[in-house]
Tab-separated table of C-alpha atoms in Angstrom:
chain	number	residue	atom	x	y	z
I	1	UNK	CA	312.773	139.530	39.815
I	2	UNK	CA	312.297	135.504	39.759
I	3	UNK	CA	311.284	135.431	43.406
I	4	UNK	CA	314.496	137.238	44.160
I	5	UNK	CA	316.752	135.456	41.922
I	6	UNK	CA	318.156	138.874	39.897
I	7	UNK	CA	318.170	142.085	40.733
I	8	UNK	CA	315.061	144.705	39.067
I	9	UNK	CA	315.951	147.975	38.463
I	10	UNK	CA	312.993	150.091	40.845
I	11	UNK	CA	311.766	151.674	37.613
I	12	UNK	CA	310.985	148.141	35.972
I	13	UNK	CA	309.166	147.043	38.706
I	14	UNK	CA	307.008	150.165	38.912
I	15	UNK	CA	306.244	149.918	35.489
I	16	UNK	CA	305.474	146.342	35.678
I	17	UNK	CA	302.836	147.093	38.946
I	18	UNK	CA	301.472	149.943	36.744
I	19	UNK	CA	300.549	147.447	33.417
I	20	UNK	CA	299.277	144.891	35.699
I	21	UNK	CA	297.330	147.517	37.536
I	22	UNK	CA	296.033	148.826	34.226
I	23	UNK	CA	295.453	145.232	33.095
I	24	UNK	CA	293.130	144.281	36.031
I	25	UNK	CA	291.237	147.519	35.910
I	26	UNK	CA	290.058	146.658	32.376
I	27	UNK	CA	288.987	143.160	34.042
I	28	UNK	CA	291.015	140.386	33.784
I	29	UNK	CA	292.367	138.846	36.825
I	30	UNK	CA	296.218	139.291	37.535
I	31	UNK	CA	298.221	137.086	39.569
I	32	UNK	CA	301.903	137.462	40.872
I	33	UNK	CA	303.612	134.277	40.206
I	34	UNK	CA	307.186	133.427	39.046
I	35	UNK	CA	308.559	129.715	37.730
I	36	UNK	CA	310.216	127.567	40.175
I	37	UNK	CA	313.809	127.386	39.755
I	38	UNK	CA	314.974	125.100	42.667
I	39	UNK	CA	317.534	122.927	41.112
I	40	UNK	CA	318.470	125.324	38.347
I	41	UNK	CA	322.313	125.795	39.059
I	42	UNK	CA	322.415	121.674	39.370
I	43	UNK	CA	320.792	121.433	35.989
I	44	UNK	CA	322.984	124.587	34.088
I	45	UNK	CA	326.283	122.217	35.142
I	46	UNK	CA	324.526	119.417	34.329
I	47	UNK	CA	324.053	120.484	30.879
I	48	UNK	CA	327.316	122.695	30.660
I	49	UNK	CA	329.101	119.117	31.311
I	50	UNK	CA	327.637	117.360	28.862
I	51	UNK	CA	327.992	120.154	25.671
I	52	UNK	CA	331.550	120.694	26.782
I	53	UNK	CA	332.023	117.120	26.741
I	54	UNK	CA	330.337	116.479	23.759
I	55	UNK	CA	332.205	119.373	21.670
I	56	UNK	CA	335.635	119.139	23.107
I	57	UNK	CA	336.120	115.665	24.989
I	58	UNK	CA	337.993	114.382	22.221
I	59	UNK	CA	340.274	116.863	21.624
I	60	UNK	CA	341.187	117.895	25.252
I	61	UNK	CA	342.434	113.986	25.171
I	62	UNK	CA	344.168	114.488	22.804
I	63	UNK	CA	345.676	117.921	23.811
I	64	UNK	CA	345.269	118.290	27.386
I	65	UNK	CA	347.898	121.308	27.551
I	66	UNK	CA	345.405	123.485	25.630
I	67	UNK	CA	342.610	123.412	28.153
I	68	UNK	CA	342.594	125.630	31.231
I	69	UNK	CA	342.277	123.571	34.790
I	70	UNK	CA	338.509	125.024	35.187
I	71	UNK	CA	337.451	123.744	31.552
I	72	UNK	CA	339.154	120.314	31.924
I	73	UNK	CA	337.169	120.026	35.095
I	74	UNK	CA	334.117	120.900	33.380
I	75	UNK	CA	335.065	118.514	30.689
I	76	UNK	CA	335.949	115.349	33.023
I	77	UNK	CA	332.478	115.460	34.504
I	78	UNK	CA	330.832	114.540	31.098
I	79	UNK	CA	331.220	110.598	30.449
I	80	UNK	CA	329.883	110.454	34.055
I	81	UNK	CA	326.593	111.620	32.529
I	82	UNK	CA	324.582	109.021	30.652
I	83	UNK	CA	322.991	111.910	29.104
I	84	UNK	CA	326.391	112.538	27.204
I	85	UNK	CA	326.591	109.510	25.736
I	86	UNK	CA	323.504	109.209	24.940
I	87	UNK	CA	323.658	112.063	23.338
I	88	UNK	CA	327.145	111.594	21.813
I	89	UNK	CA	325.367	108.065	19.991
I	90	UNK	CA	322.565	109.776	18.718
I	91	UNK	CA	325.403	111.919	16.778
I	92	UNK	CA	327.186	109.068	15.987
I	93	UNK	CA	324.405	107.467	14.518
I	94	UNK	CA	323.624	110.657	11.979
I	95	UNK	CA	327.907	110.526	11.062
I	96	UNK	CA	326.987	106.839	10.158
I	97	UNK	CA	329.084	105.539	12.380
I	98	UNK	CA	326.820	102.642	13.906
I	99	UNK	CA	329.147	101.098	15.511
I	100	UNK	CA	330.537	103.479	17.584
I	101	UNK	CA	326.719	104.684	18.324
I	102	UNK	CA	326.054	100.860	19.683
I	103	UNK	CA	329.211	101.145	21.893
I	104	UNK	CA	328.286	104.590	23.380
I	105	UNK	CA	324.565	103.306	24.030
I	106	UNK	CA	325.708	100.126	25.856
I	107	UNK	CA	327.785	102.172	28.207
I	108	UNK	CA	324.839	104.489	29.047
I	109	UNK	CA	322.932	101.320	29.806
I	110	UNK	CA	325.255	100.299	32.022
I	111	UNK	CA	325.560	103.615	33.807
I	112	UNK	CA	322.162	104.015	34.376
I	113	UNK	CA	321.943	100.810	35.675
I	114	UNK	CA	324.539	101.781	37.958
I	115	UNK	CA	323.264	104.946	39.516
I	116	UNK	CA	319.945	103.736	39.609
I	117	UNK	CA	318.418	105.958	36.671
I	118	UNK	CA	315.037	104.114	35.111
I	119	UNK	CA	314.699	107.020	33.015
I	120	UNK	CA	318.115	107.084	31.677
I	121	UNK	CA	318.339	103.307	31.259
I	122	UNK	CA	314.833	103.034	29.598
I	123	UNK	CA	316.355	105.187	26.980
I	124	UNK	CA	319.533	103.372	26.375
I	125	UNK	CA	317.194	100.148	25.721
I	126	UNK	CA	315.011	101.796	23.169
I	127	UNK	CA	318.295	103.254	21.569
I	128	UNK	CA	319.867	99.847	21.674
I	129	UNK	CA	316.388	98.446	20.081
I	130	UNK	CA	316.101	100.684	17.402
I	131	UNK	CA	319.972	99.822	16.875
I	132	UNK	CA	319.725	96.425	16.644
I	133	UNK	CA	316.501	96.556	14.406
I	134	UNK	CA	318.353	98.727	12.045
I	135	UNK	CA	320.939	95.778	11.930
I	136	UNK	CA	318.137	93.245	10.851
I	137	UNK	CA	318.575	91.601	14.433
I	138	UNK	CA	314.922	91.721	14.947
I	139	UNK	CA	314.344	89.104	17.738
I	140	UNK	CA	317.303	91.206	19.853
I	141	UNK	CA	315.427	94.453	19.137
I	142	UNK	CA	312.021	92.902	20.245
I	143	UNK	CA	313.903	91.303	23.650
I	144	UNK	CA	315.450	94.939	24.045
I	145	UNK	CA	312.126	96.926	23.842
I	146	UNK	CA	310.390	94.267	25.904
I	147	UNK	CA	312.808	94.743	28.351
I	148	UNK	CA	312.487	99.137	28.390
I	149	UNK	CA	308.371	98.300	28.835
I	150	UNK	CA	309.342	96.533	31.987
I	151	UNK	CA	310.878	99.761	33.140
I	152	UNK	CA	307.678	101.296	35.116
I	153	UNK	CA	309.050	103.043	38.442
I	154	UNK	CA	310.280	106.223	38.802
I	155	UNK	CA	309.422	107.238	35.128
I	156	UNK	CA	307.386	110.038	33.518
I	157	UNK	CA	304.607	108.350	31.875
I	158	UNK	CA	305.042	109.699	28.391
I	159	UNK	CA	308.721	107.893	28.328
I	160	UNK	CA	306.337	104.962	29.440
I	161	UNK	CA	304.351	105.107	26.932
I	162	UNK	CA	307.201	105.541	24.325
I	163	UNK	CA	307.968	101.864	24.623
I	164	UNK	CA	304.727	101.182	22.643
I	165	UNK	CA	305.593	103.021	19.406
I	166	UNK	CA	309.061	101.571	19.972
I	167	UNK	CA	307.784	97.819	20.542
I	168	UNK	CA	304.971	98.645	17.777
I	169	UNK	CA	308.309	99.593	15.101
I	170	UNK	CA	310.374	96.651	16.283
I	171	UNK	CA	307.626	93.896	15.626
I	172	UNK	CA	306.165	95.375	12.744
I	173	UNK	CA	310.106	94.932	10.729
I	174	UNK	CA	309.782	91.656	12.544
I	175	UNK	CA	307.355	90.756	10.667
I	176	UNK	CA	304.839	90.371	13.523
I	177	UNK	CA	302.112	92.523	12.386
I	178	UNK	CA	299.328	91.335	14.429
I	179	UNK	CA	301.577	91.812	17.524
I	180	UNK	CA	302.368	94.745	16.593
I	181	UNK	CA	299.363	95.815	15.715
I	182	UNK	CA	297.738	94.914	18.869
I	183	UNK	CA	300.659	96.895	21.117
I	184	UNK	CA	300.380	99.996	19.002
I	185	UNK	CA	296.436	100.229	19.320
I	186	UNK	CA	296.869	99.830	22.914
I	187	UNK	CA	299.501	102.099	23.042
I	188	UNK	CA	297.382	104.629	21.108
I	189	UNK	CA	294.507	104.108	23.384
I	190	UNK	CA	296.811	105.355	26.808
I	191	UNK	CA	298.328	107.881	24.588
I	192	UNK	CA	294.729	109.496	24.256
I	193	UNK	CA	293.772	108.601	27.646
I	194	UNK	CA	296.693	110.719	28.985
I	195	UNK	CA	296.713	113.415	26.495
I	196	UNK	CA	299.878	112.516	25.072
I	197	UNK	CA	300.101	114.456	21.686
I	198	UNK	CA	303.755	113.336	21.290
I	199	UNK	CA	302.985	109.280	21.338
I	200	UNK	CA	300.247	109.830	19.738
I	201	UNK	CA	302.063	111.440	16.565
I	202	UNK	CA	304.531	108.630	16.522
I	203	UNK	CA	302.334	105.797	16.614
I	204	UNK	CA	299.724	107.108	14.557
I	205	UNK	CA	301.579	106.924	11.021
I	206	UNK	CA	303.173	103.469	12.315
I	207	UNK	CA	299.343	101.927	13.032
I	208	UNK	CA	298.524	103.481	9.434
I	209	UNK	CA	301.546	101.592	7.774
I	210	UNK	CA	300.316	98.799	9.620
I	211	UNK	CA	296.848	98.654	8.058
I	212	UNK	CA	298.080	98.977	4.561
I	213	UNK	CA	300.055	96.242	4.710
């Protein structure tokens, strides 16, 4: 039952108690447990906000009349998030419409910066980076992903170490291969260190570009 969250039927529970019972007989070693879910209803509106946003912000500007009061509510409390536009530039980006992407980024910097979210504005920076590389401003997207490494407190560590692979990237189109080199094996080294499959996937193939050039 989730530590109480939903109701169990009796019969679901017995049969549960009888497999585990069966299950531990045979030898293995059975634990009762369930996931936390403390913070769970903050997190569903959290992420109800930002779909609802994302799917039908533009539209219930446009037609406000259409929406029911609940729904409009719903939908008001998604540019607040920086996760919304965040994710509304990464969509941006794959319409082609750069622009528009750079805009949507910039304000998520400045939100985060705003409510005090590292995490949030470490993103924006490596967005922004990535942006401004793809632009052939490479100095600006070096500065930016300088400036998301800075970004240590109140992080996880693998969004830490994604500042490597995005530094590594930035250098390497800015033609500063020994730079870059040097960040990404360093990078690579904490990725391992930590365990980090994910960094360790993306800066892998960039060290390997770097080495045949």
């Amino acid at each position: 039952d989730l530590g109480g969250a939903v109701p169990v039927e009796p019969e679901v529970t017995a049969a549960v108690q009888s497999a585990a019972q069966i299950v531990a007989g045979l030898g293995a070693e059975v634990t009762e447990a369930c996931p936390s879910f403390a913070g769970a209803d903050e997190v569903f509106r959290t992420l109800r906000a930002w779909s609802f946003e994302a799917t039908f912000g533009v539209l219930e500007a446009q037609s406000p009349g259409q929406f029911k009061a609940p729904l409009r509510d719903t939908i008001a409390q998604g540019p607040a998030l920086t996760g919304a536009l965040t994710g509304r530039a990464a969509v941006l980006r794959l319409m082609g419409r750069t622009a528009e992407a750079v805009g949507d980024a910039r304000r998520a910097l400045a939100l985060a910066r705003q409510i005090g979210d590292p995490a949030r504005e470490l993103l924006a920076l490596a967005d922004l980076s990535f942006d401004a590389d793809n632009a052939g401003d490479h100095d600006e997207a070096v500065r930016l992903a300088r400036q998301a490494g800075q970004i240590t407190t109140g992080i996880p560590g693998r969004l830490a170490r994604l500042c490597s692979y995005v530094l590594t990237s930035v250098l390497a189109d800015a033609g500063d291969l020994a730079e870059a080199a040097r960040v990404g094996a360093a990078g690579l080294a904490r990725a391992r260190d930590a365990g980090d499959l994910f960094n360790q996937a993306a800066l892998l193939p960039t060290i390997a570009d770097l080495d045949l050039r």
